Coordinates of C-alpha atoms in Angstrom, one line a residue:
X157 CA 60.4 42.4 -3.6
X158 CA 56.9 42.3 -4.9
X159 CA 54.7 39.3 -5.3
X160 CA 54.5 37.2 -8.6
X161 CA 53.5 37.6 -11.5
X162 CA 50.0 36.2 -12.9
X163 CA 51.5 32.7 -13.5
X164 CA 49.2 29.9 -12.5
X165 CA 48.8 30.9 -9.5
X166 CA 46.7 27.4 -8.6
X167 CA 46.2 24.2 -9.0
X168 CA 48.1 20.6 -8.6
X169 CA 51.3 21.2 -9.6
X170 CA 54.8 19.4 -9.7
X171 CA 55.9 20.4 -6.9
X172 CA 59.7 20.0 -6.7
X173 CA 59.8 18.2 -9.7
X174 CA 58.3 15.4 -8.0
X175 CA 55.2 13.9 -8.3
X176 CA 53.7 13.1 -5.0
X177 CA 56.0 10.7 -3.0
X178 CA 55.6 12.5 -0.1
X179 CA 57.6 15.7 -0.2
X180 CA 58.8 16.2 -3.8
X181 CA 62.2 14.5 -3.2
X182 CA 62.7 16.9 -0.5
X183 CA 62.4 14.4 2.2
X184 CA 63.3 10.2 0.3
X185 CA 61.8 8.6 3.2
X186 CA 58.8 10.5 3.1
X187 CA 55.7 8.7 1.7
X188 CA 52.1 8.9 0.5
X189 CA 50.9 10.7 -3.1
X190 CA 49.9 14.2 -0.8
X191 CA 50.8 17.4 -1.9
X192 CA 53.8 16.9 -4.3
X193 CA 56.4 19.3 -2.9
X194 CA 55.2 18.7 1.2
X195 CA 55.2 15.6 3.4
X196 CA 51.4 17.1 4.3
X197 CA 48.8 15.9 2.2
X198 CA 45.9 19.0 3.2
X199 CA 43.8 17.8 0.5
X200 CA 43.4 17.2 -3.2
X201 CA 43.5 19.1 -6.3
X202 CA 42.9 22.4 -4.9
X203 CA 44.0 25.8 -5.9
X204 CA 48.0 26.0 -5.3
X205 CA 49.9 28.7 -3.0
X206 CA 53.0 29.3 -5.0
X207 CA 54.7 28.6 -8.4
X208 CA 57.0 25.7 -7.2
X209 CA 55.8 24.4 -4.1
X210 CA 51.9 24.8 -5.5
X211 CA 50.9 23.6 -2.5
X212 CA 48.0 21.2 -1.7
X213 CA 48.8 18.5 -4.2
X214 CA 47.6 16.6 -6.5
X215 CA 45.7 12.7 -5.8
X216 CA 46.5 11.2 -2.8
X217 CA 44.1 11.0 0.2
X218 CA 47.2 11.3 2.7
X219 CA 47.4 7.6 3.3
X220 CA 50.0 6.6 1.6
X221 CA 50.9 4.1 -1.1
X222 CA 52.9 1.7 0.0
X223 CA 50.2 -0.8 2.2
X224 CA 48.5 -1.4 4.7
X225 CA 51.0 0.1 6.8
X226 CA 51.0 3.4 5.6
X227 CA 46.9 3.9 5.5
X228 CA 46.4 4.5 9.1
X229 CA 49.0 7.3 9.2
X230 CA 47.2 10.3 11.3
X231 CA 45.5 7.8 13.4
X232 CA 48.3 6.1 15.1
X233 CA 50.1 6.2 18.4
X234 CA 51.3 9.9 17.4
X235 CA 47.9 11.5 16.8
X236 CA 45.1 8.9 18.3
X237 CA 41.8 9.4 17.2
X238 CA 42.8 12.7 15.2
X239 CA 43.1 13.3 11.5
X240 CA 42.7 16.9 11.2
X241 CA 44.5 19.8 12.1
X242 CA 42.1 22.0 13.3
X243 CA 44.2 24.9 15.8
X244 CA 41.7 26.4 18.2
X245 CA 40.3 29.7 17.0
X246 CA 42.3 30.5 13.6
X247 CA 39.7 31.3 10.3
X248 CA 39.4 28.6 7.8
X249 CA 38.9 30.8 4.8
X250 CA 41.2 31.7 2.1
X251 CA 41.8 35.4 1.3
X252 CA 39.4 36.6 -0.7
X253 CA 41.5 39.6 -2.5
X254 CA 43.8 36.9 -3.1
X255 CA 41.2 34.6 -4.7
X256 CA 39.4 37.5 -6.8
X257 CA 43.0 38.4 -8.5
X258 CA 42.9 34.4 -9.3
X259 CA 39.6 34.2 -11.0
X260 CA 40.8 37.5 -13.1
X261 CA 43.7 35.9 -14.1
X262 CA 41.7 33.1 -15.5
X263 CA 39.0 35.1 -16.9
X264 CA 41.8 37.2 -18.7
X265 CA 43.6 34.3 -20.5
X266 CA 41.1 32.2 -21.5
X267 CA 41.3 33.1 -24.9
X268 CA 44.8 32.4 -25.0
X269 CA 45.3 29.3 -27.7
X270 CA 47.9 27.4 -27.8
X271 CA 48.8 27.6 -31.0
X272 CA 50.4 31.2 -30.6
X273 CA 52.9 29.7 -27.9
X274 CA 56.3 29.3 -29.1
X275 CA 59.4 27.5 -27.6
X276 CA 60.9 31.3 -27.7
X277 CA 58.1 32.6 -25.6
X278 CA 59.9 29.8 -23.0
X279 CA 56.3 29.7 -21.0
X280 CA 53.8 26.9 -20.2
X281 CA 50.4 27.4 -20.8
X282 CA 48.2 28.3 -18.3
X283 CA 45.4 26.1 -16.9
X284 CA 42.0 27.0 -18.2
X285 CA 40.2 26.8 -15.3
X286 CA 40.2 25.3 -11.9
X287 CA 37.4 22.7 -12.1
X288 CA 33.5 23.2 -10.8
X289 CA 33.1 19.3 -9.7
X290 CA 32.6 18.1 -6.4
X291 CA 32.1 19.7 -2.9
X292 CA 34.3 22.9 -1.8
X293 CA 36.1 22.5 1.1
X294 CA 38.7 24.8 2.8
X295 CA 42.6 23.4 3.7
X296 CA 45.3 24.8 5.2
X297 CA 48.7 24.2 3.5
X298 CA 52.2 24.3 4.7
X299 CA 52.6 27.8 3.8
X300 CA 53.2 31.2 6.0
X301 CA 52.8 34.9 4.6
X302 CA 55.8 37.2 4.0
X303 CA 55.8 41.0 5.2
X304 CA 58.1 42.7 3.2
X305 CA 58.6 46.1 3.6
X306 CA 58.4 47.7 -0.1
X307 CA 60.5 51.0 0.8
X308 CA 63.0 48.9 2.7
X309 CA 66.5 48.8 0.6
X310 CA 68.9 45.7 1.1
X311 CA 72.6 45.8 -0.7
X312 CA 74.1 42.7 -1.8
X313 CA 77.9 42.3 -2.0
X314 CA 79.8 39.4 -3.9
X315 CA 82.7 38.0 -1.9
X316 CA 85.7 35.7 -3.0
X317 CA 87.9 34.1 -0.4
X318 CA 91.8 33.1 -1.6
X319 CA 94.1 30.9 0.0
X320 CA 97.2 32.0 2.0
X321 CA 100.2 32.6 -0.1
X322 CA 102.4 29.4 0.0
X323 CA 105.0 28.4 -2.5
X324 CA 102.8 26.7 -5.4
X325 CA 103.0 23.3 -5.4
X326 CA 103.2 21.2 -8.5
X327 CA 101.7 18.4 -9.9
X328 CA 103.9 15.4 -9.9
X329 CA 102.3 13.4 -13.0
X330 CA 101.6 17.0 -15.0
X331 CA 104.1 19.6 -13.7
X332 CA 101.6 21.9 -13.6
X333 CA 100.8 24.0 -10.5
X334 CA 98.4 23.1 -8.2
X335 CA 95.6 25.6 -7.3
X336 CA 95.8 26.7 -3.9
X337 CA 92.8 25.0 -1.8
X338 CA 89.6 27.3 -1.1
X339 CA 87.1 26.4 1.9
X340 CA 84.2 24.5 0.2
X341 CA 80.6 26.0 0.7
X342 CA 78.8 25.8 4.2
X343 CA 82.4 24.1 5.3
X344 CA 84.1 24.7 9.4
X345 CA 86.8 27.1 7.8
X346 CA 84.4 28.9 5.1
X347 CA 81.9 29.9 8.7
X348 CA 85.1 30.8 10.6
X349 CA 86.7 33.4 8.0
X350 CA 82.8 34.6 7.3
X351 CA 82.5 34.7 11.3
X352 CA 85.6 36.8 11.0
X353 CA 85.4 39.0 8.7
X354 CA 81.6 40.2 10.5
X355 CA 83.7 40.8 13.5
X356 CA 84.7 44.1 11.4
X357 CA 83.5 47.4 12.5
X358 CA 81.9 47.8 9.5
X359 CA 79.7 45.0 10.0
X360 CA 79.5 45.5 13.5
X361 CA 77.9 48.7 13.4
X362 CA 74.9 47.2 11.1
X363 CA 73.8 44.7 13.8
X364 CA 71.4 42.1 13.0
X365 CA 71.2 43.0 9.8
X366 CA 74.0 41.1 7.8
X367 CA 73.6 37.8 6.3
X368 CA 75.2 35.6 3.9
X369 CA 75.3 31.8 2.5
X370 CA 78.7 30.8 3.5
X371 CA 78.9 30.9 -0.3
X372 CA 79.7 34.1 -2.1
X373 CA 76.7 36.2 -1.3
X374 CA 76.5 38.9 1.6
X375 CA 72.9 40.9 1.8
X376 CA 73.0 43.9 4.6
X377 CA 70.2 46.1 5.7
X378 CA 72.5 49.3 5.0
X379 CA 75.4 50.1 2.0
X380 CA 78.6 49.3 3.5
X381 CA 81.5 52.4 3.4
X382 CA 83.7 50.4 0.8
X383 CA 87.2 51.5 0.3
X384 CA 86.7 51.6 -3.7
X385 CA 84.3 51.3 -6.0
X386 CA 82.9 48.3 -7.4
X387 CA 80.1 47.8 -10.3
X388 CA 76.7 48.3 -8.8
X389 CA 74.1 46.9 -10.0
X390 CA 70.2 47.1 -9.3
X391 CA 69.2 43.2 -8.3
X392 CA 65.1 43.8 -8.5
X393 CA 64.5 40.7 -10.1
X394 CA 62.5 37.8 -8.9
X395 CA 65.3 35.3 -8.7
X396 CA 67.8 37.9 -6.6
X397 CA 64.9 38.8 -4.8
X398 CA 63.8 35.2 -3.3
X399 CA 67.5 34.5 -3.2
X400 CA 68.2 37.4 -1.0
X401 CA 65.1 36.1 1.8
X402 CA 66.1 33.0 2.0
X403 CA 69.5 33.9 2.8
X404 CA 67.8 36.3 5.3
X405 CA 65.4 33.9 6.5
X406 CA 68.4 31.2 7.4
X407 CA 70.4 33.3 9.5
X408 CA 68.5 32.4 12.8
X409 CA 68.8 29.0 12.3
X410 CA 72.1 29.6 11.0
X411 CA 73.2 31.4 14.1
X412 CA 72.2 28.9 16.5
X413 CA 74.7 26.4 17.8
X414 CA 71.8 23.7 18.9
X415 CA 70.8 23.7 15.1
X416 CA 72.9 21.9 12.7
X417 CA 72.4 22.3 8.8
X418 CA 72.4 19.2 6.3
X419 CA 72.0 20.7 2.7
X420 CA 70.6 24.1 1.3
X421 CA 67.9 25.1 3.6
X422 CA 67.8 21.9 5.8
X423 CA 68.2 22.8 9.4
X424 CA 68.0 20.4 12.3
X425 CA 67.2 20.2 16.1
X426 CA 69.8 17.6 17.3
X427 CA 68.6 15.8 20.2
X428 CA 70.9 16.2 23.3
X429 CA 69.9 12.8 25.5
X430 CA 70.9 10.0 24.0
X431 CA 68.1 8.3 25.6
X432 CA 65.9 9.8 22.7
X433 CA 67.2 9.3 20.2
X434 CA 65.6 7.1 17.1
X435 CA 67.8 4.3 16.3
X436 CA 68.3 3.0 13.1
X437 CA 70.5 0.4 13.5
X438 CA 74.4 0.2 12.0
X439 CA 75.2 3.1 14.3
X440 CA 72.8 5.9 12.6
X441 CA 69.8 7.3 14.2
X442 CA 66.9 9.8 12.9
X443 CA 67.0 13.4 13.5
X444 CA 64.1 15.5 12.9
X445 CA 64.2 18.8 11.3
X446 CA 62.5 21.3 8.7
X447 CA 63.5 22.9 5.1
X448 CA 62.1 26.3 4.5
X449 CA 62.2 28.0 1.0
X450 CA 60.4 31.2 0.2
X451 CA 58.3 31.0 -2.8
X452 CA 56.3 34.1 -4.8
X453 CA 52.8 34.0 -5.4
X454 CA 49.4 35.4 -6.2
X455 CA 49.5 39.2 -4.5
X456 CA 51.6 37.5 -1.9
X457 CA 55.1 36.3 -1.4
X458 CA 54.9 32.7 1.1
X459 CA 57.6 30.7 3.2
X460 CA 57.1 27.4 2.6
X461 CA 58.1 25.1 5.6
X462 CA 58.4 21.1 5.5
X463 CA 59.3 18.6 8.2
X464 CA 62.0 16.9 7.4
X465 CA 64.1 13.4 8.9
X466 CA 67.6 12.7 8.1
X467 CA 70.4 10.2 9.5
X468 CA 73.2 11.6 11.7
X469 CA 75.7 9.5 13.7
X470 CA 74.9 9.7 17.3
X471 CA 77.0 11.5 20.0
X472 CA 78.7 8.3 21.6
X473 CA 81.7 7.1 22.5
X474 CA 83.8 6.0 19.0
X475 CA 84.4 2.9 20.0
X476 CA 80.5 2.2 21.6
X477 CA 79.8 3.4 17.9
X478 CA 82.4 0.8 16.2
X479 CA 80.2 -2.1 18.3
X480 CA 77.3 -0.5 16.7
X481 CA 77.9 -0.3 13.1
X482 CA 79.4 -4.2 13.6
X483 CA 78.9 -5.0 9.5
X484 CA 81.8 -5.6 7.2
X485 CA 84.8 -5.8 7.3
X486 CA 87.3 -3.1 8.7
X487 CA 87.6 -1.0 5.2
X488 CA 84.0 -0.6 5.3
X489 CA 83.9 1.0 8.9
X490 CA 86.9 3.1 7.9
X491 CA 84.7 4.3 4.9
X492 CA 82.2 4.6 8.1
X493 CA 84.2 6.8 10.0
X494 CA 86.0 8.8 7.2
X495 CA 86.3 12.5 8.3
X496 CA 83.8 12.2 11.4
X497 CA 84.5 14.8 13.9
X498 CA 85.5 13.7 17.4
X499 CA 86.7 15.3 20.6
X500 CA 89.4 14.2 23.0
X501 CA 89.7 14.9 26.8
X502 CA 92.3 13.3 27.8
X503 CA 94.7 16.4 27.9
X504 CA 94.5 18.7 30.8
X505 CA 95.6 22.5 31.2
X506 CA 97.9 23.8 34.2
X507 CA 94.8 24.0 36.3
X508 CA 93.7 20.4 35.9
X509 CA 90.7 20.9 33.7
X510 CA 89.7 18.9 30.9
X511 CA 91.5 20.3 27.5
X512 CA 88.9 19.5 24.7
X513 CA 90.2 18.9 21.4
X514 CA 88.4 18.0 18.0
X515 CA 89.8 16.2 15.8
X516 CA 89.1 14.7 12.4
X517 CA 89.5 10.4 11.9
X518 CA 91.1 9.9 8.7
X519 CA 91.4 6.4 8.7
X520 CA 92.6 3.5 11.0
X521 CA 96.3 1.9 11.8
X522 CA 97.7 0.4 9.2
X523 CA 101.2 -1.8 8.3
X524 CA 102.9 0.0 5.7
X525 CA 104.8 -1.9 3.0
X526 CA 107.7 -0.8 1.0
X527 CA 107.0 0.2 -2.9
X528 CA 108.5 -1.9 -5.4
X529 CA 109.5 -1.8 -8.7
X530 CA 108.5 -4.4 -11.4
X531 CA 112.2 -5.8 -10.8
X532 CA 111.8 -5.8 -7.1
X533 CA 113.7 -3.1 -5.8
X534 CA 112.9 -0.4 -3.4
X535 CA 110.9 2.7 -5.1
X536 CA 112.4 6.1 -3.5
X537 CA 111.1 9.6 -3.6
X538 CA 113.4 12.7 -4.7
X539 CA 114.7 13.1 -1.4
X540 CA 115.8 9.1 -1.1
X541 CA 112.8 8.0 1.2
X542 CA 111.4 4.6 0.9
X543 CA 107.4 5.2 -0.2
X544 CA 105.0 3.3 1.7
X545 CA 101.7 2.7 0.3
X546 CA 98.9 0.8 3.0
X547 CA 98.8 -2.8 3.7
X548 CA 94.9 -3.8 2.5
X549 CA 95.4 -7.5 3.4
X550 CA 95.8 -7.3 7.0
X551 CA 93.5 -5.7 10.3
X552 CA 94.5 -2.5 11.2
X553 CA 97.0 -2.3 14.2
X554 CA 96.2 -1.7 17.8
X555 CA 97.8 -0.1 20.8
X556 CA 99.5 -3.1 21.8
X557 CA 101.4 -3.2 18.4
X558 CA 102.0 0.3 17.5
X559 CA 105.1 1.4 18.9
X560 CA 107.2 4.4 18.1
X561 CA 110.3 6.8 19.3
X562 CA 109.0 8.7 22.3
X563 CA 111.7 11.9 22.8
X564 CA 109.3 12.4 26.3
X565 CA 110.6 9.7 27.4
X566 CA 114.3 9.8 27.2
X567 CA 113.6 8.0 23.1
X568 CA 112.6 4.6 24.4
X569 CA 110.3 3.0 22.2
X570 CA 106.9 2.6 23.2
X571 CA 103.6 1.2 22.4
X572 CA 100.5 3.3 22.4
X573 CA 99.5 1.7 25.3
X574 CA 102.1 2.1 27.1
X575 CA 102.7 6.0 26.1
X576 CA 99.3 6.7 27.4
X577 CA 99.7 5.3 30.4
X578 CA 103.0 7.0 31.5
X579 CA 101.9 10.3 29.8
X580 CA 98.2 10.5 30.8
X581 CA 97.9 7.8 33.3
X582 CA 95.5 6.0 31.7
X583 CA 94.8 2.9 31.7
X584 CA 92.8 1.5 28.4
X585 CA 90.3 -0.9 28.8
X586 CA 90.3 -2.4 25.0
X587 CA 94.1 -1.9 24.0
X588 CA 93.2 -4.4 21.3
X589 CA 90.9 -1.9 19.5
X590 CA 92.0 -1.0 15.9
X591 CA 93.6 2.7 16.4
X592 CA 92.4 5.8 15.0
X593 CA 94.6 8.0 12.9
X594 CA 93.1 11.4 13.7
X595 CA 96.4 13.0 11.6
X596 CA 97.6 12.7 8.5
X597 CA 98.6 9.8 6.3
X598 CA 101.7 11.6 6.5
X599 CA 101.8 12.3 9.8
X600 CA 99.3 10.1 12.1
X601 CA 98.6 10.4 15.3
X602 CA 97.0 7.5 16.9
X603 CA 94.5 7.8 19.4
X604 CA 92.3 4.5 20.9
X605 CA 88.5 5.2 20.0
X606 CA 87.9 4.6 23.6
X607 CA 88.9 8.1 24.3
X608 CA 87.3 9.6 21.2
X609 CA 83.3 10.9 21.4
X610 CA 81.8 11.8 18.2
X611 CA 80.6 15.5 17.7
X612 CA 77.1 16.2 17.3
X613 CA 75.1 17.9 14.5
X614 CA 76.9 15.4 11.7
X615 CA 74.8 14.1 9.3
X616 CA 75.2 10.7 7.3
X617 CA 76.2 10.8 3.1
X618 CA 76.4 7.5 2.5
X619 CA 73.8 5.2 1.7
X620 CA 71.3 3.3 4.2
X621 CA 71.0 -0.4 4.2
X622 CA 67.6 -2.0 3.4
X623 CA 66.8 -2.2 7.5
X624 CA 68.1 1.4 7.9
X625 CA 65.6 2.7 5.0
X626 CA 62.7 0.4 6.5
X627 CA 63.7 1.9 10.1
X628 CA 64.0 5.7 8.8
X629 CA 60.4 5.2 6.9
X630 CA 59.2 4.2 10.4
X631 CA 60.4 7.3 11.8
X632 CA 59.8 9.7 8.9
X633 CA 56.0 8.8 8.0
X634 CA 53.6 10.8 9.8
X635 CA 50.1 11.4 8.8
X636 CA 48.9 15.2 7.4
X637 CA 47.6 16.3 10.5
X638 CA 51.1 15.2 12.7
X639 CA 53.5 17.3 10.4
X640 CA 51.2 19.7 10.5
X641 CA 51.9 19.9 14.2
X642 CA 55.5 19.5 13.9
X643 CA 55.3 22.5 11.8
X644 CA 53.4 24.7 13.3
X645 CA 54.9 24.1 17.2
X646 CA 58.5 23.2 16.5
X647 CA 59.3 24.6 12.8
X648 CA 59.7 28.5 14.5
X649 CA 61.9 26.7 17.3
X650 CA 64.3 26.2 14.9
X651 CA 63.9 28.4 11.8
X652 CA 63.1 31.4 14.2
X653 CA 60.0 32.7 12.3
X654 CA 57.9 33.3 14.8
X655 CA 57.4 36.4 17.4
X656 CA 59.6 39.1 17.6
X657 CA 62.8 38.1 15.6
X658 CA 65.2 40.7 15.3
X659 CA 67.0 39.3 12.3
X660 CA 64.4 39.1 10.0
X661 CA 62.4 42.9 11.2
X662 CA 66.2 44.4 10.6
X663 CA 65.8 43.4 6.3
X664 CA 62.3 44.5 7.1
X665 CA 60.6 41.2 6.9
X666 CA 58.1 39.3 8.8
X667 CA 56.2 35.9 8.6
X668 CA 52.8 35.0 9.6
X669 CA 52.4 32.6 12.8
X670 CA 49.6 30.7 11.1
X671 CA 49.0 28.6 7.8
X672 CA 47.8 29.7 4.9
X673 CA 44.0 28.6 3.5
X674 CA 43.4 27.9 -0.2
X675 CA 40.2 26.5 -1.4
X676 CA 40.1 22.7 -2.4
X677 CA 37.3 20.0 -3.9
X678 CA 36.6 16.2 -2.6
X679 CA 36.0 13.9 -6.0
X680 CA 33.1 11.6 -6.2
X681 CA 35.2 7.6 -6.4
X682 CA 34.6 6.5 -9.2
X683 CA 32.2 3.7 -9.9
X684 CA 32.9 0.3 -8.7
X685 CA 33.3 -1.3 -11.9
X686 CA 35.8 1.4 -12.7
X687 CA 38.1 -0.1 -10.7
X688 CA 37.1 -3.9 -11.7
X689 CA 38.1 -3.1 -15.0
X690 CA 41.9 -1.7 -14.3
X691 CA 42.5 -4.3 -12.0
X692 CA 41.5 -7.2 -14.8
X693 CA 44.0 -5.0 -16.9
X694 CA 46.6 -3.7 -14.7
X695 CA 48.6 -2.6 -17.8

């Protein structure tokens, strides 16, 4: 797991493919043209820290590009008075073995022309040189170093989960058979049968050091005694390589049940007073986190860490958070509240305590209406049920006008309302709220959102409204030298990179407590008349 090769190891790149809207599409509500792949803008057009994240950008001053709003960031109510990161103590220069193997690498392929590249060669040119203009200044980036230890062996094992053995089901429109349903990627089930199967001896006996992506992928610090023998294969690649730390890297946060992940490499602190929480209206709020991804470099191999915000639904009561999405009609907040995780507690066990139960909200009450034919008559399934299919046209139902057979009760028919309160003794205080069906279409069961509270950790998919973007913008958009903060006294908090972490020294791997320092110019502006002339002829 060596450091990269001498590819452009400098300079203003991409980025994530993004050109400088805050963090490379990493973060969409971050802003300002700073360092392409990081919400930070440390500076302009210096010499990069990794092929990917390349590090300090390329333009932008850090203020932003979208107003006047936006050009005070770093001197606001989060860091008055303050726009530079400046930790007490740390050295401001950049390594110098690590710059002399840069200036070689220049010096060596400055007679390369481009006219003996090829699209089979599949490699960009490299930069000639990294400019002589303007005054040298020193920046720190959002980049940590890696210790790796180079005689340290890690084993990587492929694994494929497989439904439970049911009778195949068929397709009724194809008549062919239905594949049996697998856990999806970073899903509750997927963690639970990987949580299980490291529960084995085998795995046991390695300690800290297993680790896998929920995926496929499982890397251990020592060769597991398998039963029979597989391919084996050497992964000393690059690509495995990086693959194989980030997986590593991620299992702290991973591990911990305060931190909740939302995408590959996105890990969150979710906040647990309500009180604090950053509101975005429509019954979404702002949670803060970080994405780390390890990138190769120049004699060096770097963990790049950003600061990230996302919407989550807050931790309320269902119904409190019905009241506050309050837009649309009621198919939109189903669409709302499709598959959100809540917990009950209105069960108890023998000893009177509260029995907590999650459930999943698939939808509201709804009247179902017979299925007819195009001649009117009653559409029946195989076994001579009536089909229902969901009345769209009216409200759902509440507890006041759902009523069913209750065997409990001797097989009177009761409403909801009236089953919880001879059952639980409970007494609801908004009968008239539409009921949740927290079963299956097939099967509901209906529960009032009164006694439903929404689980924490679960980020939003859907898409923000106009004051929801302008609200997460507010929250998202601090100046260089806040992230930098963010990163550098709450990133380890949650990705666990700092101090003594026993997950990553069992793979043999460490990261730096402080931030890298690469070498960076300030431009003269150019003249005034410069800029006369572009805006007499803004296109």
């Amino acid at each position: 797991m060596s450091g990269r090769g001498p590819r452009g190891p400098r300079g203003a790149g991409r980025g994530d493919q993004s050109r400088g809207r805050g963090d490379g599409g990493l973060n969409p509500y971050g802003r300002g043209r700073g360092d392409g792949a990081n919400p930070q803008d440390f500076g302009r057009g210096g010499r990069g820290d990794g092929r990917g994240g390349r590090g300090d950008g390329r333009g932008g001053r850090g203020d932003g590009r979208g107003g006047a709003s936006f050009r005070r960031l770093g001197d606001d109510e989060h860091t008055p008075g303050s726009k530079i990161f400046s930790p007490p103590g740390e050295n401001i220069t950049p390594e110098a073995e690590v710059e002399t193997k840069e200036n070689q690498i220049v010096k060596e392929n400055q007679g390369l022309s481009l006219s003996t590249l090829s699209l089979a060669d599949f490699q960009l040119p490299l930069r000639p040189g990294y400019g002589v203009a303007g005054t040298v200044i020193h920046l720190r980036t959002n980049y940590f170093n890696m210790t790796i230890n180079a005689g340290k062996k890690l084993f990587k094992y492929t694994l494929t989960l497989t439904a439970k053995h049911k009778e195949p089901k068929k397709d009724k429109k194809t008549g062919k058979v239905k594949a049996p349903l697998v856990p999806p990627e970073r899903s509750r089930k997927r963690r639970q049968a990987f949580a299980l199967l490291f529960q084995h001896q085998d795995f046991r006996s390695i300690g800290h050091g297993v680790a896998t992506d929920y995926g496929s992928i499982v890397i251990t610090s020592k060769e597991l005694p398998l039963d029979r023998d597989g391919t084996k294969d050497d992964f000393t690649g690059k690509e495995d390589a990086v693959q194989a730390l980030n997986i590593i890297v991620a299992r702290t946060p991973n591990l911990n049940t305060g931190v909740f992940q939302s995408g590959k490499n996105k890990f969150f602190h979710y906040p647990t007073d309500p009180e604090t929480y950053d509101k975005l209206g429509g019954g979404l709020i702002a949670v803060r986190g970080y994405y780390s991804s390890v990138r190769t470099s120049t004699l060096r191999t770097l963990l790049n860490v950003n600061a990230q915000t996302s919407p989550f639904y807050p931790a309320i009561n269902v119904l409190d958070l019905i009241t506050q999405h309050g837009r649309g009609d009621w198919l939109t907040v189903e669409y709302f509240l499709h598959l959100l995780r809540v917990k009950t507690k209105y069960m108890k066990h023998k000893d009177g305590t509260d029995a907590v139960k999650i459930k999943t909200i698939i939808g509201f009450s709804q009247q179902l209406d017979d299925v007819l034919d195009n001649k009117g008559k009653v559409v029946t399934d195989d076994k001579g049920n009536v089909k229902k299919r969901r009345n769209l046209q009216d409200n759902p139902l509440n507890a006041q006008q759902v009523t069913f057979q209750c065997e409990e009760f001797d097989g009177k028919i009761l409403t909801v309302e009236k089953y919880f309160k001879e059952k639980y003794n409970i007494t609801l205080n908004t009968p008239q709220a539409w009921l949740l069906n927290c079963g299956t279409r097939d099967k509901p069961v209906w529960i009032p959102p009164e006694l439903c509270e929404v689980m924490p950790g679960q980020a939003f998919r859907g898409k923000l409204s106009d004051h929801q973007t302008s609200q997460m913008i507010l929250v998202a958009a601090r100046g260089p030298a806040e992230n930098a903060r963010r990163i550098a006294n709450g990133a380890h908090r949650v990705i666990g990179f700092r101090g003594n972490n026993p997950s990553l020294a069992a793979f043999g791997v460490g990261v730096d407590s402080k931030m890298i320092v690469i070498q960076g110019r300030i431009l003269e502006a150019p003249p005034s008349d410069v800029w006369q002339k572009i805006s007499n002829h803004p296109h």
